[in-house]
Coordinates of C-alpha atoms in Angstrom, one line a residue:
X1 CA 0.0 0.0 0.0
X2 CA 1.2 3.3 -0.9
X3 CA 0.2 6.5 -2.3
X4 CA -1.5 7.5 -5.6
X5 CA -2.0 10.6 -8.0
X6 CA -4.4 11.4 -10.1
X7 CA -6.1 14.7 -11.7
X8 CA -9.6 16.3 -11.3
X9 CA -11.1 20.1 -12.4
X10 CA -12.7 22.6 -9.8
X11 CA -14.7 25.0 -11.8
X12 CA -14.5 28.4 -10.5
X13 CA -17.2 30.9 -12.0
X14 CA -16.4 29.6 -15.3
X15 CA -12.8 28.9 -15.5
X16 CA -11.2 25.3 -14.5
X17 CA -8.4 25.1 -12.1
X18 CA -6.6 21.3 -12.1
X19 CA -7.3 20.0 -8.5
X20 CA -4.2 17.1 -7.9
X21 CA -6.3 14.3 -5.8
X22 CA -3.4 12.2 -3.7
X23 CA -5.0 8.9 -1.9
X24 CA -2.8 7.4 0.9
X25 CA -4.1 4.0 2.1
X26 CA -1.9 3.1 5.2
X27 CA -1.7 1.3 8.9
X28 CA -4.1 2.7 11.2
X29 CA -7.8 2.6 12.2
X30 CA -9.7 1.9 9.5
X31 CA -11.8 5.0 8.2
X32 CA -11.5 7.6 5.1
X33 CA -10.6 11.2 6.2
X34 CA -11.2 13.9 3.1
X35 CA -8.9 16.9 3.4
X36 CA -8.6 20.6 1.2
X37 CA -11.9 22.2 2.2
X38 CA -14.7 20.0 0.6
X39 CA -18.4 21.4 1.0
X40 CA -21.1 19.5 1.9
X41 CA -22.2 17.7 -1.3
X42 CA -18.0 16.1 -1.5
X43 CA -17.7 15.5 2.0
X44 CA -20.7 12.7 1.3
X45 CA -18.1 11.8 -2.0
X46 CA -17.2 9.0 0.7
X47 CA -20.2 7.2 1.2
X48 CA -20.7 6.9 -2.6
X49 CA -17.3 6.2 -3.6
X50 CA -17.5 2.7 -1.0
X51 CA -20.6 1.7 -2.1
X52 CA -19.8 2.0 -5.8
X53 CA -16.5 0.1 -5.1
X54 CA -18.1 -2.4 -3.0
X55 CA -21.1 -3.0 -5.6
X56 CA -18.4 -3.1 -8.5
X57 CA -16.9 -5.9 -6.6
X58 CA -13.8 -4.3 -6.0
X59 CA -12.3 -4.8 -2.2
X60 CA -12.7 -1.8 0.5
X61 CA -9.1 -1.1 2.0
X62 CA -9.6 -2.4 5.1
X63 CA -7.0 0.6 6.5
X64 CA -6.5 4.2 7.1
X65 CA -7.8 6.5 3.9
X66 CA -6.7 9.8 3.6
X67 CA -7.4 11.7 0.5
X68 CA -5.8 15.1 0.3
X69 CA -7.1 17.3 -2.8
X70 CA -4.4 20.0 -3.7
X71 CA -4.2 23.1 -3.8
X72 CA -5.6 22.8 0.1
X73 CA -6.2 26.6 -0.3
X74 CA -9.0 26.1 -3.2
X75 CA -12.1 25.5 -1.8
X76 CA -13.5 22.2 -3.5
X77 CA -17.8 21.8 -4.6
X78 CA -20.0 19.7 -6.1
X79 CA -19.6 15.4 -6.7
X80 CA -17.9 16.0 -9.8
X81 CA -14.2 14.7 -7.9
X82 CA -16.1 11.4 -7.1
X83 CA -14.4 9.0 -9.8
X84 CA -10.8 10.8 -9.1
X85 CA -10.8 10.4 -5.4
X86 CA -12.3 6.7 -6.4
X87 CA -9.6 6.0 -9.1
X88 CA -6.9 7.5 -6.4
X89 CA -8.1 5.3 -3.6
X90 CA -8.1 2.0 -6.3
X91 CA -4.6 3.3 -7.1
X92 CA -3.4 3.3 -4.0
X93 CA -4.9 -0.2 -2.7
X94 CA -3.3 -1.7 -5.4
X95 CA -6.2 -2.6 -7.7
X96 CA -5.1 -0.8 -10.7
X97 CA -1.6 0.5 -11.6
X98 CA -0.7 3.8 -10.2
X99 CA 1.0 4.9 -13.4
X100 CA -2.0 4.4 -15.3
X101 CA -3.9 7.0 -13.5
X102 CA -1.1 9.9 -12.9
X103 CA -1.7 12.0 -16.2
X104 CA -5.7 11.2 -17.0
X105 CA -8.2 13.8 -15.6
X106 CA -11.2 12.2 -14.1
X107 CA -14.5 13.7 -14.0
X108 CA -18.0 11.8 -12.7
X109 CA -20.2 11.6 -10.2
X110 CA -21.2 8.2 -8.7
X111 CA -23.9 6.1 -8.6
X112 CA -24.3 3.8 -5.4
X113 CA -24.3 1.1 -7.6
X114 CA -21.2 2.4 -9.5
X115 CA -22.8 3.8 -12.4
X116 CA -20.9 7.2 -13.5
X117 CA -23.6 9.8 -13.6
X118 CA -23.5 13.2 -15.8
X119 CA -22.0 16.5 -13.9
X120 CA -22.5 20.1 -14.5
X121 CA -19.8 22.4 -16.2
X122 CA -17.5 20.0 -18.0
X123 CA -16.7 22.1 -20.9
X124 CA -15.0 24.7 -18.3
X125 CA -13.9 21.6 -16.7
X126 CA -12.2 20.2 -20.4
X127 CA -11.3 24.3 -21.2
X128 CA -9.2 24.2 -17.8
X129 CA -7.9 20.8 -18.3
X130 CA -6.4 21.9 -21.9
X131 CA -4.2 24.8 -21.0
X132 CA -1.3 21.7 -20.2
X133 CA -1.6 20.6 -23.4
X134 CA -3.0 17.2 -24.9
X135 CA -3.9 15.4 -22.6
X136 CA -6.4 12.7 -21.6
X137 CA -10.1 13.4 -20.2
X138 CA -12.3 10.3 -19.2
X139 CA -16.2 11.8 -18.6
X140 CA -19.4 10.3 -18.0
X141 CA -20.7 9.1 -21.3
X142 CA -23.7 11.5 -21.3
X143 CA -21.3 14.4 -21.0
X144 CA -19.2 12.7 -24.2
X145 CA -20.7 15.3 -26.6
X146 CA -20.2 18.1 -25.0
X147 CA -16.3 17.1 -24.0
X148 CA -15.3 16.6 -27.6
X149 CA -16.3 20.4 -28.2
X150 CA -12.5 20.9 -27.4
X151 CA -10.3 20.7 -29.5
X152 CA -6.8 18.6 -29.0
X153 CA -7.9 16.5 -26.2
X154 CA -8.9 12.8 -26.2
X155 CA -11.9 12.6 -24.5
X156 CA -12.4 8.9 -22.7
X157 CA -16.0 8.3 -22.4
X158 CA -17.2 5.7 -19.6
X159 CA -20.6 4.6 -17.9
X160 CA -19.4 2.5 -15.2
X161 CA -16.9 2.2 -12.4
X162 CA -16.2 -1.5 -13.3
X163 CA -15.6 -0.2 -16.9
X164 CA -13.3 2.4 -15.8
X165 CA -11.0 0.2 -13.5
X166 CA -10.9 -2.8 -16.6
X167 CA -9.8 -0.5 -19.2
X168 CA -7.2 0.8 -16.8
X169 CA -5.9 -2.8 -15.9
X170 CA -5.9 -3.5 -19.6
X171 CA -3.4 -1.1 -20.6
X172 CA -5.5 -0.9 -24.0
X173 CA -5.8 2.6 -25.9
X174 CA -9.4 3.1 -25.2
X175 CA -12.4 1.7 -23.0
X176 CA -15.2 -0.7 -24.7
X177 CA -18.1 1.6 -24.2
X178 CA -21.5 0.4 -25.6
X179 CA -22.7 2.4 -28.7
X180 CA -25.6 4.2 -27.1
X181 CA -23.7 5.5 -24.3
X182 CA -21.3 7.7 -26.7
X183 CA -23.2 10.5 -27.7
X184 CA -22.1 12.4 -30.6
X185 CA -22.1 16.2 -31.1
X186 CA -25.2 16.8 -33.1
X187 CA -24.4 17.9 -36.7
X188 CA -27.1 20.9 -36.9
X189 CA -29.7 22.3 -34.5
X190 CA -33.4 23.0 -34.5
X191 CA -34.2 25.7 -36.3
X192 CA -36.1 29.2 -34.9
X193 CA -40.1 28.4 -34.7
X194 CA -40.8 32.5 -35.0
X195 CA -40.3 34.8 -37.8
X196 CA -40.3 38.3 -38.3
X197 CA -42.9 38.6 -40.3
X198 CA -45.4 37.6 -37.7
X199 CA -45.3 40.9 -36.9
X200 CA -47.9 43.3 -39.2
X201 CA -47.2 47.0 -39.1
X202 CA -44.5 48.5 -36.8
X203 CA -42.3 49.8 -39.4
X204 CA -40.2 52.1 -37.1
X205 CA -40.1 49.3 -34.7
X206 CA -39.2 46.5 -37.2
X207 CA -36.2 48.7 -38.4
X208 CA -35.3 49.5 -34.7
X209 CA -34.9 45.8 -34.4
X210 CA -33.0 45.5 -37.4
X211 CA -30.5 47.9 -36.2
X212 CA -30.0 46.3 -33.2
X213 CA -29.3 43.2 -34.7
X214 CA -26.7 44.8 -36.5
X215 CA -24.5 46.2 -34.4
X216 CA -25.7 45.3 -30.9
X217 CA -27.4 47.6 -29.6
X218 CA -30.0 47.6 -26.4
X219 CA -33.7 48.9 -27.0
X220 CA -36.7 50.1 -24.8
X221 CA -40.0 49.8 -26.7
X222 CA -42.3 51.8 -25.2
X223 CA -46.3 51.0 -25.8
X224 CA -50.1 49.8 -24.8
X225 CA -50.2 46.3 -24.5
X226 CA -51.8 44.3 -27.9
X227 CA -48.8 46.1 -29.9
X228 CA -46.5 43.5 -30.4
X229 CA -43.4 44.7 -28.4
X230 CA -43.2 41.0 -26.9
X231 CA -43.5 39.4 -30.3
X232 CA -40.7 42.2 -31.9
X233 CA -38.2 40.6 -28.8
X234 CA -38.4 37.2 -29.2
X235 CA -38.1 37.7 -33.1
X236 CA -34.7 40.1 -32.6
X237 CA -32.6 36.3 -32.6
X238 CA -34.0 35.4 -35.6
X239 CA -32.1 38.5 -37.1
X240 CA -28.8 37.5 -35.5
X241 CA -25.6 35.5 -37.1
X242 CA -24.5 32.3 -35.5
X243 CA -22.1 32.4 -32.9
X244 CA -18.6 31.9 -33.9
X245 CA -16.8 29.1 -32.3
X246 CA -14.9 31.3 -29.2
X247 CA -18.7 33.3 -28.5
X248 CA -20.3 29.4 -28.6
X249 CA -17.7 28.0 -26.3
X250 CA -18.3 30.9 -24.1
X251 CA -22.0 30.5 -24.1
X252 CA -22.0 26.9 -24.2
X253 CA -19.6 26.7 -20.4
X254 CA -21.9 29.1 -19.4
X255 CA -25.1 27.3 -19.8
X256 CA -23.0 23.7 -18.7
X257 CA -22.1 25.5 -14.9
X258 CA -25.5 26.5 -14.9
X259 CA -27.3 23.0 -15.9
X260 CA -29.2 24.7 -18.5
X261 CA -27.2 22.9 -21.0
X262 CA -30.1 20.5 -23.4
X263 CA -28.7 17.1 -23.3
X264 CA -29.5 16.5 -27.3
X265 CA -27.4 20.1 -27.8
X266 CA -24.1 20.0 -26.2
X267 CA -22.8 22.9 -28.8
X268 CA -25.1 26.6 -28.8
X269 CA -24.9 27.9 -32.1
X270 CA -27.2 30.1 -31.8
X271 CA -27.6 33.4 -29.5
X272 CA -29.5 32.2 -26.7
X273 CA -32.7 34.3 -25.2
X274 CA -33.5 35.0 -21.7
X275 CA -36.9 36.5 -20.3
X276 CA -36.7 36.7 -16.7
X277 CA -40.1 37.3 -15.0
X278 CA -40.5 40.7 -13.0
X279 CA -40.5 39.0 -9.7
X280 CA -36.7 37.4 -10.2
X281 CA -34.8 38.4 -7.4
X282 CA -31.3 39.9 -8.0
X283 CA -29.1 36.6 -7.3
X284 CA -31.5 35.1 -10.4
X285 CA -30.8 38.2 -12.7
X286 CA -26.7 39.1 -11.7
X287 CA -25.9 36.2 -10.7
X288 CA -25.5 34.6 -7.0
X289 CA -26.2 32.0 -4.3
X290 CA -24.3 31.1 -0.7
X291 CA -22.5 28.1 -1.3
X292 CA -22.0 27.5 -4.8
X293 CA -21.7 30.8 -7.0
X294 CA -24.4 30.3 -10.4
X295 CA -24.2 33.0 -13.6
X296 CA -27.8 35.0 -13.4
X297 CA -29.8 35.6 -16.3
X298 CA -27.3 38.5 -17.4
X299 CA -24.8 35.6 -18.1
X300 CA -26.7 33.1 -19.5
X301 CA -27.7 36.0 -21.8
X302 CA -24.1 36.3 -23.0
X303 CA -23.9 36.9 -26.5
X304 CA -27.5 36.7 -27.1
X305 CA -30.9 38.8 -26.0
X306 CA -32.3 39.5 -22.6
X307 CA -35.7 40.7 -22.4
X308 CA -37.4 42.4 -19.8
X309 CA -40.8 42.5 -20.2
X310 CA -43.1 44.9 -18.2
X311 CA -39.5 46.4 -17.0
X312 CA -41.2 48.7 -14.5
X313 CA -42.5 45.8 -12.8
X314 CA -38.7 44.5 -11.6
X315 CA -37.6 46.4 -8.3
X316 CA -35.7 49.2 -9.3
X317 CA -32.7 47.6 -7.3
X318 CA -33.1 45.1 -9.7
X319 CA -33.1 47.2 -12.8
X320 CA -30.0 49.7 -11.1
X321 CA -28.1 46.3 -10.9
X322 CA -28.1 45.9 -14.8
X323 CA -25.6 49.5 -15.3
X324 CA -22.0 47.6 -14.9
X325 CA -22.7 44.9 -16.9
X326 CA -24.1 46.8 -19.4
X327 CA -20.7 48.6 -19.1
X328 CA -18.1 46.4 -19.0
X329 CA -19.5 43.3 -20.3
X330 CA -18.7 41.1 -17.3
X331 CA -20.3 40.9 -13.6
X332 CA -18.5 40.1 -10.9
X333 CA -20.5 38.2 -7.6
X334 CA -18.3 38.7 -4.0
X335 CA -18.9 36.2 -1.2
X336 CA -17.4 35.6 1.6
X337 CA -15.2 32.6 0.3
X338 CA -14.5 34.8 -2.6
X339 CA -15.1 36.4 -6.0
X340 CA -16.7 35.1 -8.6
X341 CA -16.3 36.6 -12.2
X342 CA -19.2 35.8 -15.3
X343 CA -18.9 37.1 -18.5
X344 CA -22.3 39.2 -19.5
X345 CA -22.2 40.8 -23.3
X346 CA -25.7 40.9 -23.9
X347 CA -28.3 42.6 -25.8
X348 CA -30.8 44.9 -23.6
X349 CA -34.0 44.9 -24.7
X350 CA -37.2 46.5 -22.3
X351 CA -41.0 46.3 -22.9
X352 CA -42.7 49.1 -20.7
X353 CA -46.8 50.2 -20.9
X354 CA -46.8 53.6 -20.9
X355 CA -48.7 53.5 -17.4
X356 CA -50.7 50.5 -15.0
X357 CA -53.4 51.2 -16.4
X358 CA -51.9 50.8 -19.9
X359 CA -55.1 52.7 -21.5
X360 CA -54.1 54.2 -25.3
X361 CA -55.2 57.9 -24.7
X362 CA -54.8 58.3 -28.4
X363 CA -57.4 55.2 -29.5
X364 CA -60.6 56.9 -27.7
X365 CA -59.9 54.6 -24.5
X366 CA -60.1 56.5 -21.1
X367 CA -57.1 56.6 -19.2
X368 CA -57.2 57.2 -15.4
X369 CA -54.4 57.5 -14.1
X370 CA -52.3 60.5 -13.0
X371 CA -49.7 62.6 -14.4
X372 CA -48.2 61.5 -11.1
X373 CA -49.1 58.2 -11.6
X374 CA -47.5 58.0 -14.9
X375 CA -44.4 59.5 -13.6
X376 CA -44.1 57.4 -10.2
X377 CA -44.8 53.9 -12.6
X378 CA -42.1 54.6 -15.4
X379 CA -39.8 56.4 -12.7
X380 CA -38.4 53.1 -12.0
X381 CA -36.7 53.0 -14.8
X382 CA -33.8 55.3 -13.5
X383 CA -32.4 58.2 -16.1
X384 CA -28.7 56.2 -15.5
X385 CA -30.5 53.5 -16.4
X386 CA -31.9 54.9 -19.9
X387 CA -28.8 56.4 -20.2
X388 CA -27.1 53.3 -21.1
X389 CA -30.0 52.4 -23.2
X390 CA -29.2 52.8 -27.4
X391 CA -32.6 52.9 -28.7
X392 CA -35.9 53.8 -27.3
X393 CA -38.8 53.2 -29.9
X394 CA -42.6 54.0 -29.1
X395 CA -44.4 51.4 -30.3
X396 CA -48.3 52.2 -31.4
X397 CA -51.6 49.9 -32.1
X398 CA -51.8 48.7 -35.3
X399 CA -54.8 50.3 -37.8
X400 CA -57.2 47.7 -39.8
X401 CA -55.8 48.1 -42.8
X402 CA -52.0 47.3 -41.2
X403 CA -53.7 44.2 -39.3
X404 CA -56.0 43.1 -42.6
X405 CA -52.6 43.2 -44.8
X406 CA -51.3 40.4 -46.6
X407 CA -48.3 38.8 -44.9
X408 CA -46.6 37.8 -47.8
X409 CA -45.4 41.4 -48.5
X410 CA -44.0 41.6 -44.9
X411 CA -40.1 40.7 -44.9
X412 CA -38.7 37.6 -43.6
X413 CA -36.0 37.2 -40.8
X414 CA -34.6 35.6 -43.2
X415 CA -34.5 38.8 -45.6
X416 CA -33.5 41.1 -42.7
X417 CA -31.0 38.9 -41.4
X418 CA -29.2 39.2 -44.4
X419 CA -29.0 42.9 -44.5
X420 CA -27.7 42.3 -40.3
X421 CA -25.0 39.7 -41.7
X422 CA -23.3 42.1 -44.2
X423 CA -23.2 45.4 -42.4
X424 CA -22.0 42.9 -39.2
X425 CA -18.9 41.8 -41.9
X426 CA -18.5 45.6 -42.8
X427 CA -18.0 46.7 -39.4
X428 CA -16.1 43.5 -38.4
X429 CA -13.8 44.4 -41.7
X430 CA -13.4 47.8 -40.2
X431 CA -12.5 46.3 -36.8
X432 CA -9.6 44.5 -38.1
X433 CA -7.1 44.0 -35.9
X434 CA -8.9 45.5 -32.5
X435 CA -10.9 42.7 -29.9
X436 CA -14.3 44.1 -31.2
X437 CA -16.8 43.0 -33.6
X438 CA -20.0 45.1 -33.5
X439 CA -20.2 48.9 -33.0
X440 CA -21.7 48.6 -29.7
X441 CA -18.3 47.3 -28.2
X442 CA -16.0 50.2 -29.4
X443 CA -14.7 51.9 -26.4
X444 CA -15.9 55.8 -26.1
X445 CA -11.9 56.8 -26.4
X446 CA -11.5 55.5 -30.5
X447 CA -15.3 56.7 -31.0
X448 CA -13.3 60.5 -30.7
X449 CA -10.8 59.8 -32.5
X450 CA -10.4 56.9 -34.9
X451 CA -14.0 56.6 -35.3
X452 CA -15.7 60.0 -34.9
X453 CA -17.5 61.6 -38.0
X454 CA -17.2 64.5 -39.7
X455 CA -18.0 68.1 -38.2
X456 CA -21.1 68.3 -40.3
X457 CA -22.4 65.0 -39.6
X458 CA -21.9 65.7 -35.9
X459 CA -23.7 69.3 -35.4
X460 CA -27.1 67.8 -34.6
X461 CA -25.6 66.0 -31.7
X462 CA -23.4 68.9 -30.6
X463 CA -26.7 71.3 -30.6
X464 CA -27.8 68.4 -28.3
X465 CA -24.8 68.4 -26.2
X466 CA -25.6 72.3 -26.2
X467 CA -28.9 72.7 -24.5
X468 CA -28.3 69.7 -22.5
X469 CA -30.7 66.9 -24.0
X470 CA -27.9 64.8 -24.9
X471 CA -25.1 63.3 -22.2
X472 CA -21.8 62.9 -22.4
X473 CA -22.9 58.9 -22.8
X474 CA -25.3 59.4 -24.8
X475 CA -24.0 60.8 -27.1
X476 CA -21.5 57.6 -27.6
X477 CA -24.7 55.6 -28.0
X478 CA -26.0 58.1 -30.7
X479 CA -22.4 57.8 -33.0
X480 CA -22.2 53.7 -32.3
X481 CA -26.0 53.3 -33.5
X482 CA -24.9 56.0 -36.7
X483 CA -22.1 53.6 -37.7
X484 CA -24.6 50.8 -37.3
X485 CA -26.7 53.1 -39.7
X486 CA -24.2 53.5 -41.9
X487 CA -23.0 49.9 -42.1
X488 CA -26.6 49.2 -43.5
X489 CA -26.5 51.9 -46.0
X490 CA -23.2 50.4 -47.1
X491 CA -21.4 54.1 -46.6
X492 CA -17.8 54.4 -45.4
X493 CA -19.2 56.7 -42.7
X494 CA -21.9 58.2 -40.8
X495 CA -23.5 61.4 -42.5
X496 CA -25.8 63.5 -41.4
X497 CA -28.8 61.0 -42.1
X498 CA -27.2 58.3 -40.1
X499 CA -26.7 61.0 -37.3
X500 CA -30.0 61.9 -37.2
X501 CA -32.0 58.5 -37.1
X502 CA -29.3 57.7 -34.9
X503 CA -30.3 60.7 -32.5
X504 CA -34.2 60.3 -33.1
X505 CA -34.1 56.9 -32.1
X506 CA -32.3 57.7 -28.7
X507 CA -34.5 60.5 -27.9
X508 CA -37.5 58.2 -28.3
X509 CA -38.5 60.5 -31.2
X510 CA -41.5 58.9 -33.2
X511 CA -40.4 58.8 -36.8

C-alpha cells in the first residue's frame, strides 16, 4: 500500500483550475478522512465512492484512507471529484496501476451502484484541463458530446466504475463503451419556430430591431399592450448571425455551470434568449447564491438577448443592478469565500406600458391614471439606467388596414437577417485587428478619434450636447448606432442621415 495521484477540475465561476487528488491507504484505524476544504455535497463523495466500489466488486481497504485534494487553499464543490478520489483510492490499494492513473483527468459523479452519472460544467472543466496541453479526459458518457467540443484533447468516455477500472488494468488505448452510451455532437440544430414577419405593421419598430441586430445595440419599446413589443423581442434572434466558435464556447460553459445545457445540444450555435419574470430576485438576474456561485440571467444571456418585459414591474434595485454589466460586459459576484467573475455581453431589450393602467389615450380609450401616476410607474426606470440604453422606440396599435394586410409582403428574418449579416462583416472588416466585432463594443476613447464623424455629420448632436438633451454617454450611444446606420446603408461613414436617425431613435423620437 502506498500512495497515488491522479487529476480532477474545480470549476470556479467559469474557469477550471486542475485540482491534484493524492489517496494514501496506510496502517491505522480503518476509516477515510477527506482533506482541502470539501463542501457539503464532496464530503458525502465518501459514502458513494464505497458503495460504488463495493457494488463493482472491488475490495474496501480495510485501513487508514486519507485523500488530500491539492491546492488545500482552493475551496472544493460539487460530486464531480467522485471518480478521481475513487480512481486514487483503487490506485493506492493496489487494484489498478498507479502509473495508469497519474496523467488522466477524471470527471463523474457516482452512482451507489457504481454507475458514473452526468456532472454540470465539464466544458470549463475540459477548457481548464487543456491549458497543459494534450492530454487525456475520461467523462461520463452522457457528457461525451459536450467534452469533444474541445479541441486537441482525447476525451475517454465511460458509464461504469467497473468499466473504468478494466480498461485501466488492460493497458489498451481506449475503453469498450456500448454504442448508445457515446453521444455524438449533433451535426445541426433546430431551427427558430418564430419569424419576423409575424409581426404586421411597426415599421419604425421593425427597423429598430433591425438595427440592433446589427451592431448590438439595447432597446426600450415603449407602448399599450396588444402592440407586439413581446412578439418584436423574441423575433430580434432570428435577425442574428450564428455564434462563432470562441462566443459558442463561451455560451455553451456558461449554460454547462448553470445545468441549463439540453442534453440533445451539447454545442449553442445560436444566440440564446432569456426572459426573466418581473418577480426574479437579483441573485436570479446578476448572478449569486451562498455556497455554490451560479451566472444569473445576465450571463446566460451572453452573447445573445435579454428581455425584460413589463421592466417597470422589476424592483428598481433590480433594474440599477443591470448598469455595470451593461458597461463592461462582465459581472462580478463577492462572497465571503471569494469572488466570482461571469462574462455578461448581452443585448438589452425592455418592454414598458406607458402607465398601469396601460389605456391608449390616443385610440378613444379613457385613461385614469395620473400625471403622477404615470411618472411614479415609469420612474423606476432610472435616467442612469436609460442612459445606457441605445434605442428607445414607441411602439403604437396597429390600424385595420396594417392588421388586414397580406403577410406575404411583410419581410422575412430571413431577408432582414441578411441585411444584419453584411453590415455585421462591414463593421467586423473595419474592426480589423482590434478585440471588437460590433459597433456597440468600441470603447468611447477610439469613437473620438479613430472613429468619430465629420463636423457636419456631428452638429445635430453637438446642438444636443448644447442645451443639455444629450449626455456625455449618450452621445457615444448616438455615434455607435450612426455607424450601425451606416453599415446598412453600405457608406464608409456616418452622415448627417445616419446622425440623425441615430439621434431620433435615442430620444425616443417617433419617426
Amino acid at each position: 500500500m502506498a500512495v497515488a495521484r491522479t487529476r480532477s477540475v474545480a470549476v470556479i465561476g467559469v474557469a477550471g483550475r486542475t485540482v491534484e487528488v493524492e489517496a494514501d491507504v496506510g496502517n491505522g484505524l480503518a476509516g477515510i478522512h477527506l482533506i482541502g476544504l470539501p463542501d457539503t455535497a464532496l464530503s458525502e463523495a465518501r459514502d458513494r465512492v464505497r458503495s460504488a466500489m463495493v457494488n463493482s466488486a472491488y475490495p474496501w481497504p480495510d485501513a487508514r484512507i486519507i485523500v488530500s485534494l491539492f491546492p488545500a487553499s482552493l475551496p472544493k464543490r460539487g460530486s464531480q471529484f467522485d471518480l478521481a478520489i475513487a480512481v486514487a483510492i483503487l490506485g493506492a490499494a493496489g487494484v489498478i496501476p498507479a502509473e495508469r492513473i497519474a496523467e488522466p483527468f477524471f470527471l463523474g459523479e457516482l452512482g451507489l451502484d457504481g454507475r458514473i452519472r452526468p456532472v454540470r460544467g465539464v466544458l470549463p472543466s475540459i477548457l481548464g484541463a487543456a491549458k497543459h496541453g494534450d492530454v487525456t479526459v475520461v467523462v461520463p458518457a452522457a457528457n461525451s458530446a459536450e467534452a469533444a467540443l474541445v479541441p486537441n484533447v482525447k476525451v475517454i468516455p465511460v458509464s461504469h466504475l467497473r468499466q473504468l477500472v478494466e480498461w485501466l488494468r488492460r493497458g489498451d488505448d481506449e475503453p469498450e463503451p456500448r454504442v448508445e452510451e457515446c453521444a455524438e455532437l449533433p451535426k445541426s440544430t433546430d431551427g427558430p419556430t418564430v419569424d419576423l414577419a409575424d409581426v404586421v405593421g411597426q415599421p419604425v419598430a421593425r427597423r429598430a430591431l433591425e438595427v440592433c441586430a446589427a451592431g448590438g445595440h439595447n432597446l426600450w419599446m415603449l407602448g399599450p399592450p396588444g402592440t407586439g413589443k413581446t412578439m418584436l423581442a423574441e423575433r430580434l434572434p432570428t435577425l442574428l448571425p450564428d455564434l462563432e466558435l470562441d462566443h459558442a464556447l463561451e455560451a455553451t460553459a456558461i449554460h454547462s455551470v448553470a445545468g441549463a445545457l439540453p442534453p440533445n445540444a451539447p454545442m449553442m450555435s445560436r444566440p440564446p434568449f432569456v426572459s426573466p419574470h418581473h418577480t426574479a430576485t437579483s441573485a436570479a438576474i446578476i448572478g449569486g447564491g451562498s455556497a455554490i456561485v451560479r451566472p444569473g440571467a445576465v450571463s446566460l444571456a451572453h452573447r445573445g438577448v435579454l428581455f425584460l418585459d413589463e421592466a417597470p414591474e422589476f424592483p428598481r434595485h433590480v433594474l440599477d443592478a443591470l448598469r455595470q454589466p451593461l458597461e463592461s460586459g462582465r459581472v462580478t459576484v463577492s462572497r465571503s469565500a471569494g469572488s466570482v467573475t461571469f462574462p455578461a455581453r448581452f443585448m438589452l431589450v425592455m418592454a414598458a406600458n406607458p402607465c398601469p393602467c396601460a389605456q391608449a389615450e390616443d385610440q378613444g380609450d379613457t385613461c385614469k391614471c395620473t400625471p403622477t401616476i404615470k411618472r411614479r410607474y415609469l420612474g423606476r426606470l432610472s435616467g442612469p439606467l436609460l442612459d445606457r440604453i441605445d434605442m428607445k422606440v414607441t411602439v403604437v396599435r396597429s390600424s385595420r388596414r396594417e392588421l388586414l394586410a397580406d403577410r406575404q409582403f411583410v419581410e422575412t428574418s430571413k431577408t432582414v437577417a441578411e441585411r444584419v449579416l453584411l453590415a455585421r462583416e462591414r463593421a467586423a472588416k473595419r474592426l480589423t485587428g482590434t478585440p471588437w466585432r460590433t459597433n456597440a463594443e468600441i470603447p468611447s476613447s477610439l469613437l473620438h478619434s479613430d472613429y468619430r464623424p465629420s463636423n457636419e455629420a456631428m452638429k445635430p448632436m453637438t446642438s444636443c450636447l448644447d442645451s443639455g438633451t444629450l449626455t456625455a454617454r449618450g452621445l457615444d450611444r448616438v455615434v455607435r448606432v450612426a455607424w450601425t446606420l451606416a453599415d446598412l446603408a453600405d457608406k464608409d461613414t456616418p452622415e448627417e442621415d445616419e446622425t440623425n436617425a441615430a439621434l431620433s431613435f435615442w430620444l425616443g423620437v417617433k419617426s
